[in-house]
Coordinates of C-alpha atoms in Angstrom, one line a residue:
Chain C
M1 CA -2.8 3.3 -2.0
R2 CA -3.8 2.1 1.7
F3 CA 0.1 1.3 2.0
L4 CA 0.7 4.7 1.8
V5 CA -1.6 5.7 4.7
Y6 CA 0.1 3.3 6.7
V7 CA 3.6 4.8 5.8
L8 CA 2.0 8.6 7.2
V9 CA 0.8 6.8 10.3
A10 CA 4.3 5.1 11.4
L11 CA 5.8 8.3 10.1
I12 CA 3.8 11.0 12.0
T13 CA 3.8 8.2 15.3
G14 CA 7.8 8.3 14.4
I15 CA 7.5 12.0 14.6
L16 CA 5.4 12.0 18.0
T17 CA 7.4 9.8 20.0
G18 CA 10.7 11.0 19.3
H19 CA 9.5 14.8 20.2
F20 CA 7.8 13.7 23.4
Y21 CA 10.1 10.8 24.6
A22 CA 13.5 10.8 22.4
P23 CA 13.6 7.0 23.0
E24 CA 17.1 5.8 22.0
F25 CA 16.9 2.6 20.0
G26 CA 21.1 2.2 19.2
N27 CA 21.7 0.9 16.2
L28 CA 17.8 -0.6 15.6
Y29 CA 17.7 2.0 13.0
E30 CA 20.9 0.4 11.0
V31 CA 19.7 -2.8 11.8
M32 CA 16.2 -2.4 9.8
L33 CA 18.0 -0.1 7.4
Y34 CA 20.6 -3.9 6.6
L35 CA 17.4 -6.2 7.2
L36 CA 15.6 -4.3 4.2
I37 CA 18.8 -3.9 1.8
L38 CA 19.1 -7.8 2.1
I39 CA 15.2 -8.3 1.5
I40 CA 15.9 -5.8 -1.7
G41 CA 19.1 -8.3 -2.7
I42 CA 17.0 -11.2 -2.3
D43 CA 14.1 -9.9 -4.2
L44 CA 16.9 -8.7 -6.7
G45 CA 18.4 -11.6 -7.0
Q46 CA 15.4 -14.0 -7.8
S47 CA 14.2 -11.1 -10.8
F48 CA 16.9 -9.7 -12.5
R49 CA 18.6 -10.3 -15.6
L50 CA 21.5 -8.9 -17.0
A51 CA 20.1 -7.8 -20.1
E52 CA 18.2 -5.2 -17.8
I53 CA 21.3 -3.4 -17.1
R54 CA 22.1 -3.2 -20.4
K55 CA 19.1 -1.3 -21.1
L56 CA 20.2 1.0 -18.3
G57 CA 22.7 2.3 -20.7
R58 CA 24.1 5.5 -20.4
L59 CA 20.4 6.7 -18.0
A60 CA 22.6 4.9 -15.6
I61 CA 25.2 8.5 -15.5
K62 CA 22.7 10.2 -16.9
L63 CA 20.2 10.4 -14.2
P64 CA 22.5 11.0 -11.5
L65 CA 24.3 14.1 -12.6
G66 CA 21.6 15.2 -13.5
T67 CA 20.4 15.0 -9.8
L68 CA 23.2 16.6 -9.1
L69 CA 23.0 19.4 -11.4
G70 CA 19.0 19.9 -11.0
S71 CA 19.9 19.9 -6.9
L72 CA 22.3 22.9 -7.4
L73 CA 19.8 24.5 -9.3
G74 CA 17.3 24.3 -6.7
G75 CA 19.4 25.2 -3.8
L76 CA 20.4 28.5 -5.9
A77 CA 16.5 29.5 -6.2
A78 CA 16.1 28.6 -2.5
S79 CA 19.2 30.8 -1.9
L80 CA 17.5 34.1 -4.1
L81 CA 14.0 33.0 -2.9
L82 CA 15.4 33.1 1.0
G83 CA 17.8 35.6 1.0
I84 CA 20.8 32.8 2.5
E85 CA 24.3 33.3 1.0
L86 CA 24.8 31.0 -1.8
R87 CA 27.7 29.0 -0.4
W88 CA 25.2 27.8 2.1
G89 CA 22.6 27.3 0.2
L90 CA 24.2 25.2 -2.3
A91 CA 26.2 23.4 -0.3
V92 CA 22.9 22.6 1.8
A93 CA 21.4 21.2 -2.0
A94 CA 24.8 19.4 -3.0
G95 CA 24.1 16.8 0.0
C96 CA 21.2 15.2 -2.5
G97 CA 19.3 14.3 0.5
W98 CA 22.5 12.6 2.5
Y99 CA 21.3 14.8 5.7
S100 CA 23.5 12.8 7.9
L101 CA 26.5 13.4 6.3
T102 CA 25.7 17.4 4.6
G103 CA 24.4 18.8 8.2
P104 CA 28.0 18.1 9.9
L105 CA 30.0 18.7 7.1
I106 CA 28.3 22.6 7.2
A107 CA 27.8 22.2 10.9
Q108 CA 31.5 22.5 10.8
Y109 CA 31.3 26.5 9.4
S110 CA 28.0 27.4 10.9
A111 CA 26.0 25.0 13.3
V112 CA 22.5 27.4 11.7
Y113 CA 23.3 26.4 8.3
G114 CA 24.5 22.7 9.5
T115 CA 20.9 22.7 11.5
L116 CA 19.1 23.5 7.9
G117 CA 21.7 21.0 6.1
F118 CA 20.6 18.7 8.1
L119 CA 16.6 19.2 8.1
A120 CA 16.7 20.2 4.3
N121 CA 18.4 16.9 3.7
L122 CA 15.6 14.7 5.8
T123 CA 12.8 16.5 4.9
R124 CA 13.7 16.0 1.0
E125 CA 14.1 11.9 2.1
I126 CA 10.8 12.4 3.4
F127 CA 9.2 13.8 0.7
T128 CA 10.3 11.7 -1.6
V129 CA 8.9 8.2 0.6
L130 CA 5.8 10.4 0.8
L131 CA 5.4 11.7 -3.0
Y132 CA 7.4 9.2 -4.9
P133 CA 4.9 6.9 -5.1
V134 CA 2.3 9.8 -6.8
A135 CA 5.1 10.9 -8.6
I136 CA 5.2 7.6 -11.0
G137 CA 1.8 8.7 -11.7
K138 CA 2.5 11.6 -13.2
M139 CA 6.3 10.9 -15.1
R140 CA 8.1 7.3 -16.1
K141 CA 8.9 5.7 -12.3
E142 CA 12.5 5.7 -13.4
L143 CA 12.8 9.2 -13.8
A144 CA 11.1 10.1 -9.9
V145 CA 14.0 8.3 -8.5
S146 CA 15.7 11.5 -9.3
M147 CA 13.8 12.9 -6.3
G148 CA 14.9 10.3 -3.9
G149 CA 18.8 12.0 -4.4
A150 CA 21.5 10.1 -2.6
T151 CA 19.2 7.9 0.0
T152 CA 17.8 6.0 -3.1
M153 CA 20.3 3.0 -3.0
D154 CA 19.7 2.4 0.4
T155 CA 16.4 4.7 2.5
T156 CA 14.4 5.5 0.0
L157 CA 15.3 2.5 -2.3
P158 CA 13.0 -0.1 -0.7
I159 CA 9.7 2.1 -1.1
M160 CA 10.9 3.0 -4.6
T161 CA 11.0 -1.1 -5.2
K162 CA 7.7 -1.6 -3.2
F163 CA 6.1 1.2 -5.6
G164 CA 7.9 1.6 -8.9
G165 CA 8.7 -2.4 -9.3
S166 CA 12.2 -4.3 -9.1
E167 CA 13.1 -3.1 -12.2
V168 CA 13.8 0.2 -11.0
A169 CA 15.7 -1.0 -8.0
L170 CA 18.7 -1.7 -10.1
I171 CA 18.3 2.0 -11.3
A172 CA 17.7 3.1 -8.5
F173 CA 20.3 1.8 -6.1
V174 CA 23.0 2.6 -9.3
H175 CA 21.7 5.8 -9.0
G176 CA 22.2 6.6 -5.0
F177 CA 25.4 4.5 -5.4
V178 CA 26.7 7.3 -8.4
L179 CA 24.8 10.4 -6.0
T180 CA 27.0 8.9 -2.8
A181 CA 30.3 8.4 -4.1
L182 CA 29.5 12.3 -5.2
V183 CA 28.0 14.2 -2.3
P184 CA 31.0 13.7 0.1
F185 CA 33.3 15.8 -2.5
V186 CA 31.0 18.2 -3.6
V187 CA 29.8 19.5 -0.5
P188 CA 33.0 20.0 0.7
F189 CA 34.1 21.6 -2.4
I190 CA 31.2 24.4 -2.6
L191 CA 31.8 25.4 1.0
Q192 CA 35.3 26.0 0.4
L193 CA 35.5 27.4 -3.1
L194 CA 33.3 29.6 -1.7
A195 CA 34.3 30.3 1.3
G196 CA 35.8 33.5 0.1
G197 CA 39.8 32.4 0.7
Chain V
M1 CA 30.8 0.8 2.7
N2 CA 29.4 -2.0 4.4
I3 CA 26.0 -1.3 2.5
F4 CA 27.0 -3.8 0.2
I5 CA 27.4 -6.8 2.6
P6 CA 23.7 -7.3 3.1
L7 CA 22.8 -6.8 -0.6
I8 CA 25.2 -8.6 -2.2
A9 CA 24.5 -11.7 0.5
G10 CA 20.7 -10.8 -0.5
V11 CA 20.9 -10.9 -4.6
L12 CA 23.8 -14.4 -3.7
V13 CA 20.6 -15.5 -1.8
G14 CA 17.7 -14.6 -4.4
Y15 CA 19.8 -15.9 -7.1
V16 CA 20.4 -19.8 -5.7
L17 CA 16.2 -19.2 -4.9
R18 CA 15.9 -18.4 -8.5
R19 CA 18.2 -21.5 -10.0
K20 CA 16.4 -23.9 -7.2
E21 CA 13.3 -23.1 -9.0
R22 CA 11.8 -21.3 -5.2
R23 CA 10.8 -18.3 -5.8
V24 CA 9.7 -16.7 -2.6
N25 CA 7.5 -13.7 -1.9
V26 CA 9.4 -10.9 -0.5
D27 CA 6.3 -8.7 -0.5
A28 CA 4.9 -8.3 3.6
P29 CA 8.5 -8.7 4.9
M30 CA 9.4 -6.0 2.6
S31 CA 6.7 -3.8 3.7
I32 CA 6.7 -5.0 7.4
A33 CA 10.0 -3.8 7.4
L34 CA 9.6 -0.5 5.3
L35 CA 7.3 0.6 8.2
L36 CA 9.4 -0.2 10.7
L37 CA 12.1 2.0 9.2
I38 CA 10.1 4.9 8.8
F39 CA 8.9 4.9 11.9
F40 CA 12.5 5.2 13.4
M41 CA 13.1 7.8 11.0
G42 CA 10.3 9.6 12.1
V43 CA 11.6 8.9 16.0
E44 CA 14.5 10.7 14.4
A45 CA 13.1 13.4 13.1
G46 CA 11.2 14.2 16.3
K47 CA 13.9 15.2 18.1
V48 CA 16.0 17.7 16.1
K49 CA 14.9 20.6 18.1
I50 CA 13.4 23.6 16.0
D51 CA 13.9 27.3 17.6
A52 CA 13.0 29.1 14.9
L53 CA 10.1 28.5 12.5
W54 CA 12.6 30.4 9.7
L55 CA 14.5 26.8 10.1
L56 CA 11.6 24.8 9.3
S57 CA 9.9 26.8 6.6
S58 CA 13.2 26.9 4.6
S59 CA 13.8 22.9 5.0
I60 CA 10.8 23.0 2.6
V61 CA 11.6 25.3 0.7
F62 CA 14.6 23.5 0.1
A63 CA 13.6 20.2 -0.2
A64 CA 11.4 21.4 -2.6
L65 CA 13.4 23.6 -4.8
T66 CA 15.9 20.3 -4.6
I67 CA 13.5 17.6 -5.6
A68 CA 11.7 20.1 -8.2
G69 CA 15.0 20.7 -9.5
S70 CA 16.0 17.6 -10.1
V71 CA 13.2 15.7 -11.1
G72 CA 13.2 18.8 -14.0
I73 CA 16.8 17.9 -15.4
A74 CA 15.6 14.4 -15.1
L75 CA 12.4 14.8 -17.7
L76 CA 15.2 16.7 -19.8
V77 CA 17.9 13.8 -19.3
G78 CA 15.2 10.9 -19.9
G79 CA 12.7 12.6 -21.9
R80 CA 9.1 12.7 -21.1
G81 CA 8.7 9.4 -22.4

């Protein structure tokens, strides 16, 4: 629980720093991400057993597809609730937390909804960081992975590994990997399909 | 995708360490790296200029409902266990 406080402090300090000083750290974010992925890889290599992959079974495919479907249903509900055109709402939701891709893809059509796509998916990532440790107290920790969407193979993988254990790292990575392969196709598809010709 | 390079490298290093029975505790470096990453994520979020309360509230609604939808379907396909 104390670590969650550190996470909140790091996040709030970062937001305040970004808001008031807007510093440029260059590619430090990517470097830090790759360092984390390396450490996670070492952890996986030390603890991973092949039998654990077999244990994943159909869940490895069912879970990410369920995550995408659930996201779209959530996007549908949000669109209806906020009175946003379905095309934009579904495209924002189909991002599954991948804000750096979803924002620019939607911004090709609308700057406002592109910003919404960025911010909504960034918020999803932040919520996942904050809520995953809480959610695993209420449900199976491998199913709670679904809240992170496509981010579970990189940015939210550390928090899931930290709180869920190294056995969750595998399902989280596979889940994020499948969604990362799908999202770049699904978001433009929705935008073009519902463009009305 | 270059995210695979550090991951596979790490898995190989971890596997070699396991074979040599020299397990390394990665808990502390993972925590430090994670906190730094979250700080940088916060910096990027803080740079986004929000002109309207609508944008912020809509983002929160979308984030909450997409998470709820995903978790709901996950519970359906995976069972409550």
